[in-house]
mmCIF file of C-alpha atoms in Angstrom:
data_model
loop_
_atom_site.group_PDB
_atom_site.id
_atom_site.type_symbol
_atom_site.label_atom_id
_atom_site.label_comp_id
_atom_site.label_asym_id
_atom_site.label_seq_id
_atom_site.Cartn_x
_atom_site.Cartn_y
_atom_site.Cartn_z
ATOM 1 C CA MET A 23 0.144 0.019 0.271
ATOM 2 C CA SER A 24 1.055 3.805 -0.577
ATOM 3 C CA LEU A 25 0.806 5.720 2.411
ATOM 4 C CA PRO A 26 0.560 9.676 2.258
ATOM 5 C CA THR A 27 3.746 11.516 3.592
ATOM 6 C CA PRO A 28 4.725 14.804 4.184
ATOM 7 C CA TYR A 29 8.502 13.976 3.325
ATOM 8 C CA ALA A 30 9.348 13.772 -0.411
ATOM 9 C CA PRO A 31 11.489 10.866 -1.348
ATOM 10 C CA ASN A 32 15.300 11.582 -2.311
ATOM 11 C CA THR A 33 15.122 14.814 -0.364
ATOM 12 C CA THR A 34 16.973 15.669 2.903
ATOM 13 C CA HIS A 35 14.482 16.542 5.657
ATOM 14 C CA THR A 36 15.559 17.410 9.297
ATOM 15 C CA VAL A 37 14.119 16.053 12.598
ATOM 16 C CA PRO A 38 14.140 19.183 14.874
ATOM 17 C CA ALA A 39 16.018 19.680 17.836
ATOM 18 C CA ARG A 40 13.763 18.276 20.765
ATOM 19 C CA SER A 41 11.036 17.325 18.369
ATOM 20 C CA SER A 42 10.220 14.277 15.901
ATOM 21 C CA VAL A 43 8.735 13.073 12.911
ATOM 22 C CA ALA A 44 6.857 10.304 11.675
ATOM 23 C CA VAL A 45 7.965 8.694 8.311
ATOM 24 C CA PRO A 46 5.781 5.947 6.340
ATOM 25 C CA LEU A 47 7.949 3.578 4.178
ATOM 26 C CA SER A 48 7.037 1.017 2.117
ATOM 27 C CA PRO A 49 8.801 -2.329 1.218
ATOM 28 C CA SER A 50 12.120 -1.971 -0.101
ATOM 29 C CA GLN A 51 12.161 1.845 0.468
ATOM 30 C CA LYS A 52 15.488 2.836 2.241
ATOM 31 C CA LEU A 53 16.042 5.362 5.297
ATOM 32 C CA THR A 54 19.301 6.954 5.853
ATOM 33 C CA VAL A 55 19.753 8.893 9.209
ATOM 34 C CA THR A 56 22.304 11.471 9.401
ATOM 35 C CA ASN A 57 23.926 12.370 12.860
ATOM 36 C CA THR A 58 24.704 15.841 11.488
ATOM 37 C CA HIS A 59 26.295 16.940 14.592
ATOM 38 C CA GLY A 60 27.768 13.697 16.011
ATOM 39 C CA THR A 61 26.499 13.902 19.401
ATOM 40 C CA GLN A 62 22.600 13.758 18.903
ATOM 41 C CA VAL A 63 20.846 10.804 20.397
ATOM 42 C CA ILE A 64 17.726 9.543 18.266
ATOM 43 C CA ASP A 65 15.140 7.478 19.540
ATOM 44 C CA PHE A 66 13.901 5.369 16.698
ATOM 45 C CA TRP A 67 10.591 3.330 16.672
ATOM 46 C CA ALA A 68 9.000 1.183 13.682
ATOM 47 C CA PHE A 69 5.223 0.321 13.388
ATOM 48 C CA GLU A 70 4.052 -2.032 11.192
ATOM 49 C CA VAL A 71 0.948 -0.682 9.369
ATOM 50 C CA PRO A 72 -1.958 -2.951 9.686
ATOM 51 C CA LEU A 73 -3.394 -4.568 6.413
ATOM 52 C CA GLY A 74 -6.622 -2.747 5.282
ATOM 53 C CA ALA A 75 -5.464 0.271 7.242
ATOM 54 C CA PRO A 76 -7.257 3.466 6.476
ATOM 55 C CA SER A 77 -5.809 5.891 3.979
ATOM 56 C CA SER A 78 -8.417 8.448 3.551
ATOM 57 C CA ALA A 79 -10.126 11.318 5.641
ATOM 58 C CA ALA A 80 -12.870 8.961 6.652
ATOM 59 C CA ALA A 81 -10.260 7.098 8.621
ATOM 60 C CA THR A 82 -10.726 6.155 12.387
ATOM 61 C CA LYS A 83 -7.883 5.826 14.674
ATOM 62 C CA GLN A 84 -6.249 2.479 14.780
ATOM 63 C CA GLU A 85 -3.939 1.005 17.438
ATOM 64 C CA LEU A 86 -0.275 0.029 16.165
ATOM 65 C CA THR A 87 0.055 -3.432 17.875
ATOM 66 C CA THR A 88 2.879 -4.798 15.782
ATOM 67 C CA TYR A 89 6.069 -2.878 16.458
ATOM 68 C CA LEU A 90 9.909 -3.087 16.491
ATOM 69 C CA SER A 91 10.715 -4.571 19.548
ATOM 70 C CA MET A 92 14.054 -4.599 21.172
ATOM 71 C CA PRO A 93 13.727 -7.499 23.561
ATOM 72 C CA HIS A 94 12.590 -9.833 20.259
ATOM 73 C CA THR A 95 15.308 -8.287 18.366
ATOM 74 C CA ARG A 96 17.903 -8.867 21.048
ATOM 75 C CA ALA A 97 16.430 -12.742 21.278
ATOM 76 C CA SER A 98 16.852 -13.026 17.677
ATOM 77 C CA LEU A 99 20.143 -11.575 17.195
ATOM 78 C CA LEU A 100 21.632 -12.903 20.398
ATOM 79 C CA SER A 101 23.167 -9.554 20.828
ATOM 80 C CA LEU A 102 22.627 -6.553 23.408
ATOM 81 C CA SER A 103 22.612 -4.154 20.132
ATOM 82 C CA PRO A 104 22.109 -4.844 16.664
ATOM 83 C CA ILE A 105 25.253 -4.513 13.990
ATOM 84 C CA ALA A 106 24.699 -4.104 10.570
ATOM 85 C CA PRO A 107 23.750 -5.826 8.349
ATOM 86 C CA CYS A 108 21.279 -7.731 10.290
ATOM 87 C CA THR A 109 17.163 -7.983 10.650
ATOM 88 C CA LEU A 110 15.263 -6.058 13.130
ATOM 89 C CA SER A 111 12.273 -7.847 14.746
ATOM 90 C CA THR A 112 8.688 -7.019 15.959
ATOM 91 C CA ASN A 113 6.933 -7.927 19.030
ATOM 92 C CA GLN A 114 5.384 -10.772 16.902
ATOM 93 C CA ARG A 115 8.735 -12.033 15.919
ATOM 94 C CA THR A 116 8.653 -11.000 12.335
ATOM 95 C CA PRO A 117 10.892 -8.944 10.508
ATOM 96 C CA ILE A 118 10.239 -5.379 9.941
ATOM 97 C CA LEU A 119 13.657 -3.768 8.865
ATOM 98 C CA LYS A 120 17.026 -4.532 7.665
ATOM 99 C CA PHE A 121 19.622 -2.427 9.333
ATOM 100 C CA ILE A 122 21.704 -2.466 6.171
ATOM 101 C CA SER A 123 24.862 -0.061 6.917
ATOM 102 C CA ASP A 124 26.623 1.817 9.758
ATOM 103 C CA SER A 125 29.326 4.491 9.521
ATOM 104 C CA SER A 126 28.603 5.810 13.054
ATOM 105 C CA GLY A 127 30.951 3.719 14.982
ATOM 106 C CA CYS A 128 28.212 0.803 15.359
ATOM 107 C CA ILE A 129 27.618 1.687 18.980
ATOM 108 C CA HIS A 130 23.724 2.027 19.806
ATOM 109 C CA ASP A 131 21.464 1.190 22.711
ATOM 110 C CA THR A 132 18.407 -0.841 23.301
ATOM 111 C CA LEU A 133 18.160 -0.964 27.064
ATOM 112 C CA ILE A 134 17.192 2.381 27.936
ATOM 113 C CA PRO A 135 13.571 3.199 27.591
ATOM 114 C CA ALA A 136 12.061 6.581 26.073
ATOM 115 C CA CYS A 137 12.393 9.344 28.411
ATOM 116 C CA ASP A 138 9.169 10.615 29.741
ATOM 117 C CA ILE A 139 7.903 13.713 31.790
ATOM 118 C CA HIS A 140 8.157 11.505 34.993
ATOM 119 C CA ARG A 141 12.084 10.984 34.056
ATOM 120 C CA TYR A 142 12.509 14.739 33.955
ATOM 121 C CA HIS A 143 10.623 15.423 37.332
ATOM 122 C CA GLN A 144 12.981 12.537 38.934
ATOM 123 C CA LEU A 145 15.824 14.842 37.536
ATOM 124 C CA GLY A 146 14.659 17.864 39.184
ATOM 125 C CA VAL A 147 11.956 19.446 36.770
ATOM 126 C CA ALA A 148 9.487 21.149 38.889
ATOM 127 C CA GLN A 149 6.070 18.786 39.012
ATOM 128 C CA ASP A 150 4.344 21.936 37.538
ATOM 129 C CA GLN A 151 6.948 22.351 34.625
ATOM 130 C CA TYR A 152 6.663 20.626 31.311
ATOM 131 C CA HIS A 153 9.851 19.196 29.624
ATOM 132 C CA ALA A 154 10.032 18.036 26.056
ATOM 133 C CA ASN A 155 10.300 14.173 26.176
ATOM 134 C CA CYS A 156 10.663 11.344 23.444
ATOM 135 C CA SER A 157 7.445 9.552 24.784
ATOM 136 C CA ASP A 158 5.357 12.460 23.942
ATOM 137 C CA ASN A 159 7.382 13.311 20.884
ATOM 138 C CA LEU A 160 6.241 9.945 19.415
ATOM 139 C CA ARG A 161 2.807 10.385 19.977
ATOM 140 C CA MET A 162 2.753 14.016 18.615
ATOM 141 C CA ALA A 163 4.689 12.683 15.435
ATOM 142 C CA LEU A 164 2.050 9.954 14.780
ATOM 143 C CA SER A 165 -0.727 12.778 15.087
ATOM 144 C CA ARG A 166 0.893 15.319 12.779
ATOM 145 C CA ASP A 167 2.550 13.653 9.896
ATOM 146 C CA THR A 168 -0.335 11.831 8.386
ATOM 147 C CA PRO A 169 -1.817 14.172 5.578
ATOM 148 C CA GLY A 170 -4.910 12.756 4.238
ATOM 149 C CA TYR A 171 -5.844 11.406 7.739
ATOM 150 C CA THR A 172 -8.304 12.544 10.094
ATOM 151 C CA LEU A 173 -6.774 14.243 13.046
ATOM 152 C CA PRO A 174 -5.986 13.054 15.540
ATOM 153 C CA ALA A 175 -4.051 10.494 12.991
ATOM 154 C CA PRO A 176 -5.817 7.019 12.415
ATOM 155 C CA PHE A 177 -2.779 5.713 14.168
ATOM 156 C CA LYS A 178 -1.974 5.388 18.005
ATOM 157 C CA THR A 179 0.684 3.663 20.112
ATOM 158 C CA PRO A 180 -0.043 0.813 22.146
ATOM 159 C CA THR A 181 -2.342 2.555 25.293
ATOM 160 C CA SER A 182 -0.652 0.557 28.014
ATOM 161 C CA THR A 183 3.240 1.961 27.213
ATOM 162 C CA VAL A 184 5.593 3.255 24.575
ATOM 163 C CA PRO A 185 7.630 0.620 23.107
ATOM 164 C CA ASP A 186 11.427 0.785 24.119
ATOM 165 C CA PRO A 187 13.002 2.318 21.072
ATOM 166 C CA LEU A 188 16.240 1.650 19.509
ATOM 167 C CA ASN A 189 18.402 4.261 20.799
ATOM 168 C CA LEU A 190 20.470 5.408 17.668
ATOM 169 C CA PHE A 191 23.938 6.555 18.656
ATOM 170 C CA MET A 192 23.485 6.260 22.348
ATOM 171 C CA ASN A 193 26.321 4.728 24.290
ATOM 172 C CA ILE A 194 25.481 2.485 27.061
ATOM 173 C CA PRO A 195 28.237 0.029 28.176
ATOM 174 C CA VAL A 196 27.642 -2.985 30.233
ATOM 175 C CA SER A 197 30.313 -3.171 32.901
ATOM 176 C CA PRO A 198 30.592 -6.708 34.583
ATOM 177 C CA LEU A 199 30.877 -6.893 38.458
ATOM 178 C CA PRO A 200 34.427 -6.788 39.796
ATOM 179 C CA GLN A 201 33.777 -10.505 41.221
ATOM 180 C CA PRO A 202 31.265 -12.532 38.767
ATOM 181 C CA LEU A 203 28.381 -13.923 40.197
ATOM 182 C CA HIS A 204 28.817 -17.288 38.726
ATOM 183 C CA GLU A 205 31.626 -18.206 36.354
ATOM 184 C CA SER A 206 29.313 -19.151 33.599
ATOM 185 C CA ASN A 207 27.954 -15.532 33.480
ATOM 186 C CA SER A 208 30.249 -12.860 33.975
ATOM 187 C CA SER A 209 27.745 -10.166 32.743
ATOM 188 C CA ALA A 210 25.146 -10.996 35.243
ATOM 189 C CA GLY A 211 24.442 -7.949 37.342
ATOM 190 C CA GLY A 212 26.480 -5.706 35.336
ATOM 191 C CA ALA A 213 26.377 -1.909 35.765
ATOM 192 C CA LEU A 214 24.970 0.192 32.887
ATOM 193 C CA SER A 215 26.388 3.762 32.524
ATOM 194 C CA PHE A 216 25.520 6.831 30.213
ATOM 195 C CA GLN A 217 28.633 7.819 28.039
ATOM 196 C CA PRO A 218 28.997 9.918 25.094
ATOM 197 C CA THR A 219 28.235 8.871 21.854
ATOM 198 C CA VAL A 220 31.244 7.595 19.894
ATOM 199 C CA CYS A 221 29.434 8.951 16.542
ATOM 200 C CA GLU A 222 31.407 11.977 14.531
ATOM 201 C CA LYS A 223 29.669 14.397 12.471
ATOM 202 C CA GLY A 224 27.887 13.185 9.703
ATOM 203 C CA GLY A 225 27.538 9.461 10.742
ATOM 204 C CA GLN A 226 25.123 7.550 9.154
ATOM 205 C CA VAL A 227 22.908 4.469 9.603
ATOM 206 C CA ALA A 228 20.739 3.171 6.863
ATOM 207 C CA PHE A 229 17.478 0.732 6.994
ATOM 208 C CA GLU A 230 15.365 -1.063 4.392
ATOM 209 C CA ALA A 231 11.865 -1.385 5.001
ATOM 210 C CA LEU A 232 10.386 -5.242 4.689
ATOM 211 C CA VAL A 233 6.690 -4.363 5.186
ATOM 212 C CA ASP A 234 4.621 -1.168 5.119
ATOM 213 C CA CYS A 235 5.561 0.477 8.156
ATOM 214 C CA ILE A 236 5.731 4.145 9.934
ATOM 215 C CA ILE A 237 9.094 5.179 11.303
ATOM 216 C CA VAL A 238 8.969 7.699 14.185
ATOM 217 C CA MET A 239 12.477 9.482 15.111
ATOM 218 C CA SER A 240 12.658 11.690 18.177
ATOM 219 C CA CYS A 241 15.893 14.059 18.649
ATOM 220 C CA CYS A 242 16.065 13.290 22.030
ATOM 221 C CA PRO A 243 15.617 16.298 24.422
ATOM 222 C CA GLN A 244 17.665 14.962 27.141
ATOM 223 C CA ASP A 245 19.784 18.079 28.580
ATOM 224 C CA LEU A 246 19.995 17.439 32.185
ATOM 225 C CA VAL A 247 22.648 14.203 31.821
ATOM 226 C CA PRO A 248 25.268 15.724 30.303
ATOM 227 C CA GLU A 249 26.442 12.598 28.563
ATOM 228 C CA VAL A 250 23.508 12.314 26.712
ATOM 229 C CA ASN A 251 23.688 14.504 23.587
ATOM 230 C CA GLY A 252 26.863 16.225 25.200
ATOM 231 C CA GLY A 253 24.328 18.281 27.078
ATOM 232 C CA VAL A 254 23.156 20.183 23.928
ATOM 233 C CA VAL A 255 20.228 19.038 22.042
ATOM 234 C CA ASN A 256 20.549 19.254 18.105
ATOM 235 C CA ASP A 257 18.675 18.530 14.909
ATOM 236 C CA CYS A 258 19.805 15.662 12.674
ATOM 237 C CA HIS A 259 18.378 14.633 9.004
ATOM 238 C CA PHE A 260 17.418 11.910 6.848
ATOM 239 C CA VAL A 261 16.518 10.764 3.410
ATOM 240 C CA VAL A 262 14.184 8.318 2.018
ATOM 241 C CA GLU A 263 15.093 6.546 -1.021
ATOM 242 C CA GLY A 264 12.856 4.639 -3.417
#
């Protein structure tokens, strides 16, 4: 199926700092994401479009229940994070994207959830103050970037939670305990830490759609943990081919 999109193919588009985009892809279309400044973390989701999904102004909102899943991808790849080339899996254990190339240093994260307003309250933002966050950015992108659909958009995230994103360019090392809990598993109970991205300016990752899907990208607004985004939130860029 051909989904309407505000993002013309073969054209460079911007994901604004602190904001997000929702980009429909058809099978075999490719998406290249550029970390323009080298320091920006991008929360990345992919949602499979249901068969018979609405494509007109008469559409009604549908829940996107099949999506890129970090736990299922880890189980499929037997790896903490994907290394191109590989195939990324959904929560239904079906393929959704090929991760086809990576010039960014190959360090990405699958463990840390999307930031939300509760995270920023924990970090000191006053309870009556708002802070942009990736969870809200996901919802807003799905509502905004769907021309030809009724508003709010016909697609919505699962109501119970925001799926864990693929955190592009995010560097979260797992450090084994000084004394392993058991010789058969030296990483059990290992510590996580936030570290600066290893990506340089202009580093890129590229994906190929295997099904009709909607990609959502959020330039993470995190500015209170200095290791993330270098303490400064920037934009990034992307191109759809095919």
